[in-house]
Amino acid sequence: MTKPHTRDLSIATQLWRVISIMSDGKARTLRDIERECWSRYGHADTQAAISARLREVCCYGWAKYSSNQVIDGKQVWHYRIALPPTTEAVAAKAVAA
């Protein structure tokens, strides 16, 4: 029987850096995340690599949201991640309404 693969989520990984930066729920472009990786951690993670890591966040309990807008005739994508609400939080909100 093979041992299930577990992903290293230490500060040394791109995935950890992306989750750490994005976990505040703010919407950011890939360029914004790229700059933040360099500013906070001194790593020059590429936009392509960051995009790939954003596709993986759902495997670790996060939900990814994206939206786009046209700025100066160009489509600009913004991404944010959030932990999905728990069933208890949904129920509490329904009762409060």
Short mmCIF file of C-alpha atoms in Angstrom, two decimals:
data_model
loop_
_atom_site.label_atom_id
_atom_site.label_comp_id
_atom_site.label_asym_id
_atom_site.label_seq_id
_atom_site.Cartn_x
_atom_site.Cartn_y
_atom_site.Cartn_z
CA MET A 1 0.00 0.00 0.00
CA THR A 2 1.39 3.39 -0.95
CA LYS A 3 1.47 6.29 1.43
CA PRO A 4 -0.77 9.25 0.40
CA HIS A 5 1.16 12.23 -0.87
CA THR A 6 1.14 15.19 1.47
CA ARG A 7 2.12 18.62 0.24
CA ASP A 8 4.66 20.69 2.14
CA LEU A 9 2.97 23.95 3.19
CA SER A 10 6.00 25.57 4.80
CA ILE A 11 7.02 29.15 4.07
CA ALA A 12 9.44 27.75 1.49
CA THR A 13 6.66 26.70 -0.89
CA GLN A 14 4.94 28.78 -3.54
CA LEU A 15 1.56 27.45 -2.45
CA TRP A 16 2.11 28.60 1.12
CA ARG A 17 3.22 32.04 -0.07
CA VAL A 18 0.16 32.44 -2.29
CA ILE A 19 -2.24 31.30 0.44
CA SER A 20 -0.53 33.52 2.99
CA ILE A 21 -0.82 36.58 0.77
CA MET A 22 -4.36 35.88 -0.40
CA SER A 23 -5.87 34.71 2.90
CA ASP A 24 -6.90 38.27 3.82
CA GLY A 25 -9.72 38.04 1.25
CA LYS A 26 -8.60 41.04 -0.81
CA ALA A 27 -8.92 40.84 -4.59
CA ARG A 28 -5.57 40.97 -6.37
CA THR A 29 -4.23 40.58 -9.89
CA LEU A 30 -1.50 38.04 -10.66
CA ARG A 31 0.90 40.98 -10.93
CA ASP A 32 -0.14 42.21 -7.46
CA ILE A 33 0.49 38.75 -5.99
CA GLU A 34 3.83 38.51 -7.81
CA ARG A 35 4.94 41.84 -6.30
CA GLU A 36 3.73 40.82 -2.85
CA CYS A 37 5.68 37.53 -3.02
CA TRP A 38 8.83 39.48 -3.74
CA SER A 39 8.12 42.17 -1.14
CA ARG A 40 7.21 39.82 1.73
CA TYR A 41 9.35 36.77 1.04
CA GLY A 42 12.06 37.75 -1.45
CA HIS A 43 10.88 35.12 -3.95
CA ALA A 44 10.39 35.97 -7.62
CA ASP A 45 7.41 33.68 -8.22
CA THR A 46 6.15 34.06 -11.79
CA GLN A 47 2.57 34.93 -12.67
CA ALA A 48 2.21 31.56 -14.42
CA ALA A 49 3.34 29.73 -11.26
CA ILE A 50 1.04 31.84 -9.07
CA SER A 51 -1.89 31.07 -11.37
CA ALA A 52 -1.12 27.35 -11.06
CA ARG A 53 -1.01 27.61 -7.26
CA LEU A 54 -4.36 29.45 -7.24
CA ARG A 55 -5.84 26.45 -9.08
CA GLU A 56 -4.63 24.22 -6.22
CA VAL A 57 -6.01 26.15 -3.23
CA CYS A 58 -9.32 24.26 -3.30
CA CYS A 59 -7.41 21.08 -2.39
CA TYR A 60 -6.55 22.74 0.94
CA GLY A 61 -10.02 23.94 1.92
CA TRP A 62 -10.01 27.35 0.24
CA ALA A 63 -12.44 28.62 -2.38
CA LYS A 64 -11.08 30.71 -5.27
CA TYR A 65 -13.10 33.55 -6.76
CA SER A 66 -12.24 35.49 -9.88
CA SER A 67 -13.65 38.49 -11.67
CA ASN A 68 -12.56 40.59 -14.59
CA GLN A 69 -12.95 44.13 -15.75
CA VAL A 70 -11.80 46.09 -18.77
CA ILE A 71 -9.18 48.71 -17.90
CA ASP A 72 -7.73 50.82 -20.72
CA GLY A 73 -9.13 48.38 -23.26
CA LYS A 74 -7.54 45.33 -21.60
CA GLN A 75 -9.18 42.58 -19.59
CA VAL A 76 -7.79 42.52 -16.05
CA TRP A 77 -8.51 39.53 -13.82
CA HIS A 78 -8.72 39.81 -10.05
CA TYR A 79 -8.55 36.81 -7.73
CA ARG A 80 -9.36 36.27 -4.09
CA ILE A 81 -9.59 33.23 -1.86
CA ALA A 82 -11.67 32.55 1.21
CA LEU A 83 -12.49 29.68 3.47
CA PRO A 84 -16.00 28.47 2.67
CA PRO A 85 -18.53 29.22 5.41
CA THR A 86 -19.19 26.43 7.88
CA THR A 87 -22.69 24.97 8.11
CA GLU A 88 -22.93 26.49 11.61
CA ALA A 89 -22.18 29.98 10.24
CA VAL A 90 -24.77 29.56 7.47
CA ALA A 91 -27.38 28.39 9.98
CA ALA A 92 -26.63 31.27 12.37
CA LYS A 93 -26.97 33.78 9.54
CA ALA A 94 -30.29 32.24 8.46
CA VAL A 95 -31.64 32.43 12.03
CA ALA A 96 -30.51 36.05 12.38
CA ALA A 97 -32.28 37.11 9.17
#
